[in-house]
CSV table of C-alpha atoms and ligand atoms in Angstrom, one decimal:
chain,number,residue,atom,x,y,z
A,1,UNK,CA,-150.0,-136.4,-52.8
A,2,UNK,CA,-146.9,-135.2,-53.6
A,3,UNK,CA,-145.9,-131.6,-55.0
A,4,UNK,CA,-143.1,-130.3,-56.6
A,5,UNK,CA,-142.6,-127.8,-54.0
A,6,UNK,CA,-143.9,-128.9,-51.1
A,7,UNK,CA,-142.8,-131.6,-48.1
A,8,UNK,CA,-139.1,-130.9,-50.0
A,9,UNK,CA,-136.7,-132.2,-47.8
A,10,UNK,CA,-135.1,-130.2,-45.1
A,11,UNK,CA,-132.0,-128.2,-47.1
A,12,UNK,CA,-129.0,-129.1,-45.0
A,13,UNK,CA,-125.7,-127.1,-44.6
A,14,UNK,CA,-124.0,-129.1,-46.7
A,15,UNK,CA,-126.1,-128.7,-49.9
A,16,UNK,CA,-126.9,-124.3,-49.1
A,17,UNK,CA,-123.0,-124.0,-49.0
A,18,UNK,CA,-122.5,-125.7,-52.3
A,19,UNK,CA,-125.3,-123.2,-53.7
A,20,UNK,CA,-122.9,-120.5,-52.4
A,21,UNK,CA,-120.0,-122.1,-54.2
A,22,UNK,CA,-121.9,-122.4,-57.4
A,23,UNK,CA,-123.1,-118.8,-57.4
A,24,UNK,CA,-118.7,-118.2,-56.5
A,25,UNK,CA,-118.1,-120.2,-59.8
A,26,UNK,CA,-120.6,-117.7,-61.8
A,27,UNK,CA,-118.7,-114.7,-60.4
A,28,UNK,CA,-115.4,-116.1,-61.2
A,29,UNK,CA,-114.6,-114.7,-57.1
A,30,UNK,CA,-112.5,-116.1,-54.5
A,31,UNK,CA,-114.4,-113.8,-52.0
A,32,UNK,CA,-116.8,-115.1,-49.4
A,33,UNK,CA,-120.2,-115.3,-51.2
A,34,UNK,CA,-123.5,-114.7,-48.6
A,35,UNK,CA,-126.2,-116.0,-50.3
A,36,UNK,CA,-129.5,-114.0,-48.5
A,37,UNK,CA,-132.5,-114.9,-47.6
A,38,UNK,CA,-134.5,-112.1,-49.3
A,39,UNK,CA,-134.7,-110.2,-52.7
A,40,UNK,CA,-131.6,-108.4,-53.4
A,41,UNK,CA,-132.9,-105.2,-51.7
A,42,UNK,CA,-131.3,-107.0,-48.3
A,43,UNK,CA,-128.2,-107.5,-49.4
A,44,UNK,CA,-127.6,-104.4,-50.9
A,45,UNK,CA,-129.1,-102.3,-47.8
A,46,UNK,CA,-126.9,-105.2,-45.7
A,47,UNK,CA,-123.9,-104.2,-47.4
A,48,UNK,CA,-123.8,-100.2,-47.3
A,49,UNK,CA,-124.9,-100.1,-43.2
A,50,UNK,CA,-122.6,-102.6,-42.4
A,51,UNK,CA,-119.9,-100.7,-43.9
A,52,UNK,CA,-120.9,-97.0,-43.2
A,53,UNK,CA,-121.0,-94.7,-40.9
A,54,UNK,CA,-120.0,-91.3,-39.8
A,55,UNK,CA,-116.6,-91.6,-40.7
A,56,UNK,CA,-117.5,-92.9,-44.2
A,57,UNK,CA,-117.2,-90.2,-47.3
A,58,UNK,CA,-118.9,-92.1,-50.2
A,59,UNK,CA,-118.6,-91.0,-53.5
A,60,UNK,CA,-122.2,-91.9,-54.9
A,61,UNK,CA,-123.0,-92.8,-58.4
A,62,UNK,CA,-126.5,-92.2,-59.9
A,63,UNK,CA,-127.6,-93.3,-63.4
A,64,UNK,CA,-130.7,-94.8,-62.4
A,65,UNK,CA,-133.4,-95.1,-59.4
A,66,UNK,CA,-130.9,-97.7,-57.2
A,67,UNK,CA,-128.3,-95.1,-57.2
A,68,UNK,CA,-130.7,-92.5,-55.8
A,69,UNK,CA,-131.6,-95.5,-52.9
A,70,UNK,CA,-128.2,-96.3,-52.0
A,71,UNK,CA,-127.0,-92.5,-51.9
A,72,UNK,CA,-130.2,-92.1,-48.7
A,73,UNK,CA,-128.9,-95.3,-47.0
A,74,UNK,CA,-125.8,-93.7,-47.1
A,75,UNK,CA,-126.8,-90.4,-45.6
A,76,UNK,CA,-128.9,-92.3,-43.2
A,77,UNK,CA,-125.8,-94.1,-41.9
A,78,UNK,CA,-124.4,-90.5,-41.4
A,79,UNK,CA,-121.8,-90.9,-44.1
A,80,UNK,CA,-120.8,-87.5,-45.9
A,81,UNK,CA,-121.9,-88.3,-49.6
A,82,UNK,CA,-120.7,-87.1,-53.1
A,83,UNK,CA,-123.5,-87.5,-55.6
A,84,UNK,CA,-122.0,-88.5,-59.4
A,85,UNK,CA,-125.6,-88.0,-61.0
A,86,UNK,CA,-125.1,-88.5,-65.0
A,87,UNK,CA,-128.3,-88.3,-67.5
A,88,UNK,CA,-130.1,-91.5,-67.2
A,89,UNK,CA,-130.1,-92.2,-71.0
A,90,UNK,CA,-126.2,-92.4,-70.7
A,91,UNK,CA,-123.7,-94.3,-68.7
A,92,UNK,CA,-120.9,-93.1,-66.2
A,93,UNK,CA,-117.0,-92.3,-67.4
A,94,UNK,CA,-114.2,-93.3,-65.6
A,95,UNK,CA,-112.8,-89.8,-66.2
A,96,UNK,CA,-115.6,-88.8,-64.7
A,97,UNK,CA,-115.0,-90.9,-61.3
A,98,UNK,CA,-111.6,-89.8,-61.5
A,99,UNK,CA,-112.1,-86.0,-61.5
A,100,UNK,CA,-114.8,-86.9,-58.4
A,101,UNK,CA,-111.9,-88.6,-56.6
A,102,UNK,CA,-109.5,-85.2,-57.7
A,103,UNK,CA,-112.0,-83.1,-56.4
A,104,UNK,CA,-112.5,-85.1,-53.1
A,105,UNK,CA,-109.4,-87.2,-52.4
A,106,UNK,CA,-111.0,-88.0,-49.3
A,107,UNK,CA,-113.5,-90.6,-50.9
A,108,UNK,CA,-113.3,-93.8,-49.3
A,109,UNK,CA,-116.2,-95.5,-50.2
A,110,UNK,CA,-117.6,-95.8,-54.1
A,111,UNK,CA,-121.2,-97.1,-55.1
A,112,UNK,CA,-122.1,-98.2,-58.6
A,113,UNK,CA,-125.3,-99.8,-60.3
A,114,UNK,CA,-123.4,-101.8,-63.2
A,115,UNK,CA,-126.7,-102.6,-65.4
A,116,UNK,CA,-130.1,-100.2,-64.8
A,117,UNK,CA,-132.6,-102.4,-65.8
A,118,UNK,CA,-135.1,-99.4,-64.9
A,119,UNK,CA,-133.2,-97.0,-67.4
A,120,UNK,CA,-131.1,-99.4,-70.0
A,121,UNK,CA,-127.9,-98.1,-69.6
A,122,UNK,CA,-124.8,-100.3,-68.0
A,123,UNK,CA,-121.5,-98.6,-66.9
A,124,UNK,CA,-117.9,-99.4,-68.0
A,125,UNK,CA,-117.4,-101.2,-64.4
A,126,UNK,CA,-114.0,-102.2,-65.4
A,127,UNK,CA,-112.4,-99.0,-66.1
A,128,UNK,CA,-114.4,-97.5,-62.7
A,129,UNK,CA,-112.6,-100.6,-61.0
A,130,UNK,CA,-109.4,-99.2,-62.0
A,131,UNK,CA,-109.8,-95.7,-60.5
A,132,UNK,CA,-111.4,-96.9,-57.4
A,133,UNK,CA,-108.1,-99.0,-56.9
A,134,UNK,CA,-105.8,-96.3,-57.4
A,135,UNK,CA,-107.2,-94.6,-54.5
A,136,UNK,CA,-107.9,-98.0,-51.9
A,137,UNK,CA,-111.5,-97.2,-51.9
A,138,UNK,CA,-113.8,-100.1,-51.1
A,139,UNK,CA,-116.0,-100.5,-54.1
A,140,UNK,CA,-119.7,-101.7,-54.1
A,141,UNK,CA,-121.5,-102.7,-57.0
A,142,UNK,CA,-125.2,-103.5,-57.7
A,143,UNK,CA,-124.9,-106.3,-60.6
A,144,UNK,CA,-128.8,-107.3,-60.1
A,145,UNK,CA,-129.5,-106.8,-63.6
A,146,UNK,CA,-126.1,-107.3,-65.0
A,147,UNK,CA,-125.4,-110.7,-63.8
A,148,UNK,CA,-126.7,-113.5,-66.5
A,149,UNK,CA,-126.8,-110.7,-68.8
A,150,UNK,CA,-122.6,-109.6,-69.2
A,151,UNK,CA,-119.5,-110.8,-67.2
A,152,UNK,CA,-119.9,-109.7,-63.7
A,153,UNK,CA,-116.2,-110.1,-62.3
A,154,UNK,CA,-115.2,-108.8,-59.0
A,155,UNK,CA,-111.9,-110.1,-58.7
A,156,UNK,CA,-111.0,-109.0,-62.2
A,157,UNK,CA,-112.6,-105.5,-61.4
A,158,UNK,CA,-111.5,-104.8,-58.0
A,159,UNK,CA,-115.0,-104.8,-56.6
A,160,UNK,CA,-115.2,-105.5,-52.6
A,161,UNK,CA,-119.2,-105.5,-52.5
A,162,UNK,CA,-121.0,-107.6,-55.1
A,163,UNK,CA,-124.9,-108.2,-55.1
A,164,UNK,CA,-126.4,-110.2,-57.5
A,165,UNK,CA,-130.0,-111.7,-57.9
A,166,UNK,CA,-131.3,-114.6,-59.8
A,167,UNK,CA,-134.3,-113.0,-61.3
A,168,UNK,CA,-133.5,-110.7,-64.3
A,169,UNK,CA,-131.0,-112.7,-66.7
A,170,UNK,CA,-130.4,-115.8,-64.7
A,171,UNK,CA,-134.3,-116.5,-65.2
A,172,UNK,CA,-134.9,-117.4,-60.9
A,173,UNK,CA,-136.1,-116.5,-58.4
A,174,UNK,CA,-136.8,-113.1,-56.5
A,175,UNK,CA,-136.9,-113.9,-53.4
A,176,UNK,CA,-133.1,-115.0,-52.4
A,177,UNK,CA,-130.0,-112.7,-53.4
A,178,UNK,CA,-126.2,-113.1,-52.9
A,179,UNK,CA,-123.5,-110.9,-51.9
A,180,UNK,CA,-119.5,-111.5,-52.5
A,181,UNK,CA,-117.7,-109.6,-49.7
A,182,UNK,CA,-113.8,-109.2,-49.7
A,183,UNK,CA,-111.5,-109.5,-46.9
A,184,UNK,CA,-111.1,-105.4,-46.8
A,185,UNK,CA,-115.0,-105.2,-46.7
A,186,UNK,CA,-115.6,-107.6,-44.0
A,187,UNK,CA,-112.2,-105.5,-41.7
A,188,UNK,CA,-114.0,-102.4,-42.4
A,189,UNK,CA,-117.7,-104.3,-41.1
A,190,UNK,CA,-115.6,-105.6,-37.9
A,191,UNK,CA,-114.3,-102.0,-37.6
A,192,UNK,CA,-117.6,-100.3,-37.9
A,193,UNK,CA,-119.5,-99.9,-34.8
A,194,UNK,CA,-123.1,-98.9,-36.5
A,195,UNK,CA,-122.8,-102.3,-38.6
A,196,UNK,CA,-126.1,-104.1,-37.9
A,197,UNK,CA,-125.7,-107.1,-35.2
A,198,UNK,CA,-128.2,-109.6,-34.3
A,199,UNK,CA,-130.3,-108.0,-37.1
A,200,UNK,CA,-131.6,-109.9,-40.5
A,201,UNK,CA,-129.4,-106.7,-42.1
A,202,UNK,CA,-126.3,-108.1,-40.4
A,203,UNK,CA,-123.1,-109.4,-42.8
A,204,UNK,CA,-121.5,-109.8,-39.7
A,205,UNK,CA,-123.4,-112.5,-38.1
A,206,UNK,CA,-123.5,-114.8,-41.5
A,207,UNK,CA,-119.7,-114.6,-41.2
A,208,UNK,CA,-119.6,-114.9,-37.4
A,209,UNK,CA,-122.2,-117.7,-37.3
A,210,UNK,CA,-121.9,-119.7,-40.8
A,211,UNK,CA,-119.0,-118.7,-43.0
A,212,UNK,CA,-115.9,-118.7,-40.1
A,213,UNK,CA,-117.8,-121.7,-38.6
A,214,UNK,CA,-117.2,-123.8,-41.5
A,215,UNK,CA,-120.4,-123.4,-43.1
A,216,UNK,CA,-121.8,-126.3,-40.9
A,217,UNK,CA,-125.0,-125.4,-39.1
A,218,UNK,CA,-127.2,-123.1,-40.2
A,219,UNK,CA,-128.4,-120.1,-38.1
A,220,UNK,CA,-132.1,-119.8,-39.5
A,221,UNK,CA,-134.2,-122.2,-41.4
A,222,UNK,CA,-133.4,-120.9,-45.4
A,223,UNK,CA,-135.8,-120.1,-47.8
A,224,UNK,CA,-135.8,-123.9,-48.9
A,225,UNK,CA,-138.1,-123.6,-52.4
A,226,UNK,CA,-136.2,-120.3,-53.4
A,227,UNK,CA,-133.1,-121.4,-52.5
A,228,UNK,CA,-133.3,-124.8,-54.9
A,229,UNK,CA,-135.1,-122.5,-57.7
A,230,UNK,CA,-131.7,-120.6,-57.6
A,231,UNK,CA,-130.0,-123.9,-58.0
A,232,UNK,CA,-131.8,-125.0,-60.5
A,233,UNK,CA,-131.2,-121.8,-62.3
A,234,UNK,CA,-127.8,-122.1,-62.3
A,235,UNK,CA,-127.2,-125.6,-62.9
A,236,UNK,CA,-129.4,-124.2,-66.5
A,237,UNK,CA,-127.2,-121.4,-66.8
A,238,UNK,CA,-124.3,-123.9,-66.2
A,239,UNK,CA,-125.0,-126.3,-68.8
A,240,UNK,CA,-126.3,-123.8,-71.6
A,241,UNK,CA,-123.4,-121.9,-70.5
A,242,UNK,CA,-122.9,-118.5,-69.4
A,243,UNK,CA,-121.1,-117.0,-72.2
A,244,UNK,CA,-124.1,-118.4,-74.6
A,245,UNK,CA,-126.7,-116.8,-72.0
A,246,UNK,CA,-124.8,-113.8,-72.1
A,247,UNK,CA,-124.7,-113.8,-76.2
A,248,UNK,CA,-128.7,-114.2,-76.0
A,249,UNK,CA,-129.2,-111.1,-74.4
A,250,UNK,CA,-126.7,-108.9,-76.0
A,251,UNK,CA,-128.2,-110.8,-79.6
A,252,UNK,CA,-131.8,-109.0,-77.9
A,253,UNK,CA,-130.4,-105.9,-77.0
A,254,UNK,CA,-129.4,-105.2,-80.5
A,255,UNK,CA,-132.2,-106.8,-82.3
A,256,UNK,CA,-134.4,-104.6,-80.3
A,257,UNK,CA,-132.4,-101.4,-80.9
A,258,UNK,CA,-132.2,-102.4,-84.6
A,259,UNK,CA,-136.1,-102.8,-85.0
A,260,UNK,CA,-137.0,-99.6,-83.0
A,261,UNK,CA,-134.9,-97.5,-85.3
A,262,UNK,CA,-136.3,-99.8,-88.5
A,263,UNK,CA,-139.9,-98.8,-86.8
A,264,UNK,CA,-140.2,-95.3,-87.1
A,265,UNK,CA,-143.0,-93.8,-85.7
A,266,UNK,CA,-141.3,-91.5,-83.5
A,267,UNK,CA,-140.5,-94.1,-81.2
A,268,UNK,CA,-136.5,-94.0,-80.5
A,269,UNK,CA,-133.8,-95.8,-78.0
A,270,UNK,CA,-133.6,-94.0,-75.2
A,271,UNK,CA,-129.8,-94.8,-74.3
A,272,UNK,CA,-128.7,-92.7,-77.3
A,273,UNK,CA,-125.3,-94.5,-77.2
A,274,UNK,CA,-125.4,-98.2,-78.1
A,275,UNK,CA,-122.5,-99.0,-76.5
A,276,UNK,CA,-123.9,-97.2,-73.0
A,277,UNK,CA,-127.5,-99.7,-73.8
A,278,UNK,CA,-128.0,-102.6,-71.5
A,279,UNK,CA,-128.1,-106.0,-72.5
A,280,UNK,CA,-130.7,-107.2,-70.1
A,281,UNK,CA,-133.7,-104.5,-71.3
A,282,UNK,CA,-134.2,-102.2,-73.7
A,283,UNK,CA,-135.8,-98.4,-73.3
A,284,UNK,CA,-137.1,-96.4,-75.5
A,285,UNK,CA,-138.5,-92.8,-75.8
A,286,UNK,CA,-142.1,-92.3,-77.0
A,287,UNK,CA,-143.2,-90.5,-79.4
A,288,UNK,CA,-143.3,-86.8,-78.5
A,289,UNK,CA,-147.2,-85.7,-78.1
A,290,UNK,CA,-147.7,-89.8,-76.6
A,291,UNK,CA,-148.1,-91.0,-73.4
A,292,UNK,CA,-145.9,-94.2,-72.7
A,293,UNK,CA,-148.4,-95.9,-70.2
A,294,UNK,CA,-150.9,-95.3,-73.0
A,295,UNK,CA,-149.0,-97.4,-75.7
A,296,UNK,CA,-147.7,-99.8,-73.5
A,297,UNK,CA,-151.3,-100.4,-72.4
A,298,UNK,CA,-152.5,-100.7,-75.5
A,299,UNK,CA,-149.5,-103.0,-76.6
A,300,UNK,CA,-150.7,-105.3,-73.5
A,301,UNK,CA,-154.1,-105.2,-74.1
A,302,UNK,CA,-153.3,-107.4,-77.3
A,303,UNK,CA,-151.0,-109.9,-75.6
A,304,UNK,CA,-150.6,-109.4,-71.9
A,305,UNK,CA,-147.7,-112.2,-71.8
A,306,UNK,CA,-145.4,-109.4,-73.3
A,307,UNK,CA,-142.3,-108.4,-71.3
A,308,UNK,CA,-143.2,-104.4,-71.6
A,309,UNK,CA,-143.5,-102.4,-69.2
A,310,UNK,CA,-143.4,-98.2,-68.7
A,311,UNK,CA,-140.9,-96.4,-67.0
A,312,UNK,CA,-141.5,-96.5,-63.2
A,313,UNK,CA,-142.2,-92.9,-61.5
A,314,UNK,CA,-141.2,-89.5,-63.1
A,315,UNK,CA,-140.5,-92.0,-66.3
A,316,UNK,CA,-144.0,-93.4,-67.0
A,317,UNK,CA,-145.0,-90.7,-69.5
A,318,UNK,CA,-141.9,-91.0,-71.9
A,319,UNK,CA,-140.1,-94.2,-71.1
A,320,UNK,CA,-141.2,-98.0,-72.5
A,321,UNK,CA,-139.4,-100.6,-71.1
A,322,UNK,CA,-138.8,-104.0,-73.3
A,323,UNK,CA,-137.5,-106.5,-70.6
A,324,UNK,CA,-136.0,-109.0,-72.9
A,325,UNK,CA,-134.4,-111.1,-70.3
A,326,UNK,CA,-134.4,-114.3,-69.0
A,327,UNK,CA,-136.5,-116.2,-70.7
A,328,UNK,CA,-137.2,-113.4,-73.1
A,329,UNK,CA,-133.9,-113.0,-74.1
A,330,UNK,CA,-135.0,-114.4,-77.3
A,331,UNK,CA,-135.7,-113.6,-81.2
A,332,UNK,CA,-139.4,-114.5,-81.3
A,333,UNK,CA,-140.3,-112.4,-77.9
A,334,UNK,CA,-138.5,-109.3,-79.3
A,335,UNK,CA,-140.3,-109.4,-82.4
A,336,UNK,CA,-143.6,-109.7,-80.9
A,337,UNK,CA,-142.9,-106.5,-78.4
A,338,UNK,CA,-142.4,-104.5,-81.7
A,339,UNK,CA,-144.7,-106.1,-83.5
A,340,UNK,CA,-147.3,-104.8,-80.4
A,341,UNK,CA,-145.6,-101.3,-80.1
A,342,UNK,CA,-146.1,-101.1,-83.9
A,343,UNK,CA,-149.6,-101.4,-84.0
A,344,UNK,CA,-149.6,-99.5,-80.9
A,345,UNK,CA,-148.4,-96.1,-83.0
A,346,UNK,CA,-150.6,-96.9,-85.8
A,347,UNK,CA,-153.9,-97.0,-83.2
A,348,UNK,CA,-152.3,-93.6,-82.3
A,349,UNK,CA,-152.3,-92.7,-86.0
A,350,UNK,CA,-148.3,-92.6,-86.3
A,351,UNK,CA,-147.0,-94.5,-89.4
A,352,UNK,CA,-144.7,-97.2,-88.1
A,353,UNK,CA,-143.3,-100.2,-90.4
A,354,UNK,CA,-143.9,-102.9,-88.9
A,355,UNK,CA,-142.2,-104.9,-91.1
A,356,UNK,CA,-139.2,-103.0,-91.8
A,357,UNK,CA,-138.7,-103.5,-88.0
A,358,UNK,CA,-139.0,-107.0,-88.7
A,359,UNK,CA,-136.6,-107.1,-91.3
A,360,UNK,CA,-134.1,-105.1,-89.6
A,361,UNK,CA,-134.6,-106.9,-86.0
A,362,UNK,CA,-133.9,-110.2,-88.2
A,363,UNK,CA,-130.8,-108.7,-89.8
A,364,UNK,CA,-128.9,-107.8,-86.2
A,365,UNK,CA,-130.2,-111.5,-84.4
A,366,UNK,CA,-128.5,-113.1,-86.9
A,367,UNK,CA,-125.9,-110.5,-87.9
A,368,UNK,CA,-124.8,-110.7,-84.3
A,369,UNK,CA,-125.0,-114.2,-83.9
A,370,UNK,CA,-122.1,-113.9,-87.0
A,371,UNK,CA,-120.1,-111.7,-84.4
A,372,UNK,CA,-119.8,-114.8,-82.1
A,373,UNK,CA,-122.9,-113.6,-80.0
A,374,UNK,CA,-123.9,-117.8,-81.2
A,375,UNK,CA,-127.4,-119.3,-79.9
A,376,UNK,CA,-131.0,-118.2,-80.5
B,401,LIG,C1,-134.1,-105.3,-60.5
B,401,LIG,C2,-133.1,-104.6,-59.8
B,401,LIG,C3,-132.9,-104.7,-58.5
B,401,LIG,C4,-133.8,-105.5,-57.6
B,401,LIG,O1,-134.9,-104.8,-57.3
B,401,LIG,P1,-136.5,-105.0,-57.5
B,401,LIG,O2,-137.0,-103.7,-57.4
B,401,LIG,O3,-136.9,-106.0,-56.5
B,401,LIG,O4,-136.7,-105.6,-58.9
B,401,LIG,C5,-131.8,-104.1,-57.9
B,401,LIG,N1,-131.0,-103.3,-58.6
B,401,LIG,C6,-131.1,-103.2,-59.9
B,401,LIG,C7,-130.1,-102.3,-60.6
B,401,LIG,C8,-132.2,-103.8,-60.6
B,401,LIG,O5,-132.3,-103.6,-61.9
């Protein structure tokens, strides 16, 4: 009997490198994209100890959990690290990175999350781009949940170190990841002596065994099913296109902003700054005297299908998540995520309006869809 994804054909060479080209395309990079053979933590852990080490001084930038992670990997790899923690409800300056690199000239190495799907807030990547330029730092950026959801360009931006994965905006799968690497990043992994050899974590041996071999025989046996999931994600991504993919979450982003406010109840965006708010999820701030896990349990028990979710750790008390993205990225799923927090508050006895949400979630879909941000 056959199965859609089982007794697949072996994947050759041939067919994983164009994969690797396509996910090039979607990045707009001439770099050397390493697509990886595991969720996008092994790429981004791949990328900071093959480039670390003692004689590393990172400037670190926190706006969300990730940042937090990268800043111990750092350390770990004995690197002397600058913390740039901001609030998480707001995003990063580039003022602010450039009075980091006036008070440490010495930084040589900067890490940035671009999109926090765990907190909602993206950072201004481009402008960061431009400082970390002026002062030939190598720049790594975790565009997990950015990519799908607004232009991820490190060429354009000047970033060395690019992760992506397929499964917030680009609607794949988890369990491969990809990594653009620049020239500069790959001298300073042949130059570092802790960089991970002979070691699932190794950059090095990708570009030693597959990428400067002419991508011709593959050193492990790939994560076949994953690996055509992500093609098949892109080749949809492809033919919607990306611009239009990017519009549908940016159209969710502010229909979801619009109906919380319209909502009432106490319940408010928790990026207080639109323009700092992420276009691949939504976070709000419960009600003072509510519990977040509470409502969002509630708002599940009446349709588990619903991307909501509370804010992980320290946040789970105060911080609801609405993941519109992916295949959520859409009018109807918004709707029904207030629609449930809505009736949510009123179990708690707050007065919501329900259908002023409504009304006003309706009014920005289709009020940005008149700013060019076209396709439901
Ligand atoms: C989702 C995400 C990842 C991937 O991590 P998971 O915990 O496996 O989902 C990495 N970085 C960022 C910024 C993310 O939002």
């Amino acid at each position: 009997m056959t199965h859609p994804f089982l007794d697949l054909a072996p994947m050759t060479a041939g067919h994983f490198a164009a994969i690797e080209d396509r996910v090039a395309r979607l990045l707009d990079t001439r770099q050397d994209v390493v697509i990886m053979q595991g969720e996008a933590l092994l790429p981004l852990e791949a990328a900071i100890r093959g480039t670390a080490g003692p004689d590393t001084v990172a400037l670190n930038i926190v706006t969300g959990p990730y940042g937090q992670t990268f800043g111990d990997w750092l350390r770990e790899c004995g690197a002397t690290v600058h913390d740039l923690a901001v609030p998480f409800d707001t995003a990063v300056t580039a003022a602010q990175v450039r009075d980091a690199f006036a008070a440490h000239p010495e930084i040589g190495f900067v890490s940035l999350v671009h999109a926090e799907a765990a907190t909602g807030n993206t950072n201004p990547v481009a402008e960061i781009g431009d400082v970390v330029r002026e002062h030939g730092a190598l720049f790594y950026l975790d565009a997990v949940a950015s990519v799908g959801a607004e232009p991820v360009l490190p060429d354009a931006w000047g970033v060395d170190l690019c992760v992506i994965g397929a499964q917030k905006a680009m609607g794949g799968p988890a369990g491969v990841s990809a990594v653009s690497v620049s020239e500069r990043a790959w001298a300073r992994m042949a130059a570092n002596p802790g960089a991970p050899r002979r070691s699932y974590l190794s950059l090095l041996d990708w570009k030693e065994r597959w990428t400067d071999a002419g991508r011709t025989a593959l050193p492990h046996a790939p994560a076949q099913v994953e690996m055509v999931a992500l093609e098949a994600c892109l080749e949809r991504v492809e033919e919607a296109g990306a611009d239009a993919v990017m519009a549908r979450h940016a159209r969710a982003a502010a229909a979801t902003r619009a109906g919380v406010l319209a909502l009432g109840g106490g319940l408010e965006p928790w990026v207080r700054d639109a323009r700092e708010a992420a276009p691949v999820a939504t976070t709000l701030r419960a009600p003072a005297g509510t519990d977040a896990s509470a409502l969002v349990a509630r708002a599940l028990a009446a349709d588990p299908a619903l991307p909501l979710a509370a804010g992980g750790g320290a946040l789970a008390g105060e911080m609801i998540r609405v993941n519109h993205y992916g295949p959520h990225a859409g009018r109807a799923s918004v709707a029904a995520c207030l629609a449930a927090l809505g009736a949510a508050l009123a179990d708690e006895g707050l007065a919501a309006d329900p259908e002023a949400a409504t009304r006003a979630l309706g009014a920005a879909w289709d009020e940005a869809a008149g700013a060019g941000l076209s396709n439901a």
